[in-house]
């Protein structure tokens, strides 16, 4: 939900809460003011009637539009005492509505005689006030909701414009460009603080990226020279007539150097992947690359005493950097060969939506989700560097591929799902043509 919609709902909720409370207060105020005005008027009528009786003049049935009655009384009350009563009067039994009448009684001592004077008048009933208020509230509510809905998005564009500008710049921010973000000052304090914080974070990210990139490049370059020297020295030593334990030691040293070289190259590749240095992608014929990779490993599969069958659909096109296609396929198929046993089996299946590579092998040690961690390898394959699947996982993540590993019925199964938007439209128009090929190697 957008922030403008949240604000709109919040304002509407507050409005729905305030309007009933305000209506009750308004009703009580109007009713009280009407009653107070009527009582004050009737008090004034009683006082005038008492003055008229004091002058010896008779009091009529009506005075100032109010019905009035004056008669001697046995009881006496203070001059400032008024008895106020409020009642509903129904003049016509056939009518459902009542009239609301307020009466004011007062006692006056006139020429030694106590008089009780009662005056009464009809006032607006509560139901009439409520009816008027209800109509007014409904109109106000409709107008208010309409204005909030119509003006909320316009107001949000004006008020939240700095926020959207910051968000847009963050969406287009790229570490590889090494360009630091520049935010324009706004009149809103919170947005200025946000831009200041984001600016500091992106500046630090750019500086860290540059430092890390330079470190990885320098480390890779500096390691190549001593590794090459060590490898050449070991080759020279192996040319001498060395036997026994010395030959074994030299062989172990050569294997360690080769392993260190592979680790160095793999870590540099991972760093480049994490730094998005392969962001440029194009629509590639993934079927052709898969077929070429399978043919490349045919001899190795034969030497290892394995069998392999594959099913590759034609014209499976995927958006991917050209440098990553061979890395992805070589790591997957090479991993299937490495973690297999003599007489084992490998299967490769490629469709428009998925790549599945399965191979026989020993049951993995540890949970399946840890197979894509760095330096995670099987106990039976010490020659493996343990970074191949990490590289595959990184390639899949940066290209929005979904990769999954599972072990089922003695087979290690790795499946990669391609996004629907990446597959070629030509393939979707075909009648699912597929080429079934099976070779025993």
Coordinates of N, CA, C and O in Angstrom, one line a residue, residues 71-77 107 109 113-116:
X71 N -52.4 33.7 39.3 CA -53.5 33.5 40.3 C -52.9 33.6 41.7 O -51.7 33.3 41.9
X72 N -53.7 34.0 42.7 CA -53.2 34.0 44.1 C -52.8 32.7 44.5 O -53.3 31.6 44.1
X73 N -51.8 32.6 45.4 CA -51.2 31.4 45.9 C -51.0 31.4 47.4 O -50.7 32.4 47.9
X74 N -51.2 30.2 48.0 CA -51.0 30.1 49.4 C -49.5 30.1 49.8 O -49.2 30.3 51.0
X75 N -48.7 29.6 48.9 CA -47.3 29.4 49.2 C -46.5 30.6 48.7 O -47.0 31.3 47.8
X76 N -45.4 30.8 49.3 CA -44.5 31.9 48.8 C -43.1 31.3 48.6 O -42.7 30.4 49.2
X77 N -42.5 32.0 47.6 CA -41.1 31.6 47.3 C -40.3 32.9 47.1 O -40.8 34.0 46.9
X107 N -43.1 33.1 41.9 CA -44.0 33.6 42.9 C -43.6 35.0 43.2 O -42.4 35.4 43.4
X109 N -44.9 38.6 45.5 CA -45.7 39.3 46.5 C -46.2 40.7 45.9 O -45.4 41.6 45.7
X113 N -50.3 40.3 48.7 CA -50.9 39.0 48.3 C -49.9 38.3 47.4 O -49.2 38.8 46.5
X114 N -49.7 36.9 47.7 CA -48.8 36.1 47.0 C -49.4 35.6 45.7 O -50.5 35.0 45.8
X115 N -48.8 35.8 44.6 CA -49.3 35.4 43.3 C -48.3 34.4 42.7 O -47.1 34.5 42.7
X116 N -48.9 33.4 42.0 CA -48.1 32.4 41.3 C -48.4 32.7 39.8 O -49.5 32.6 39.3

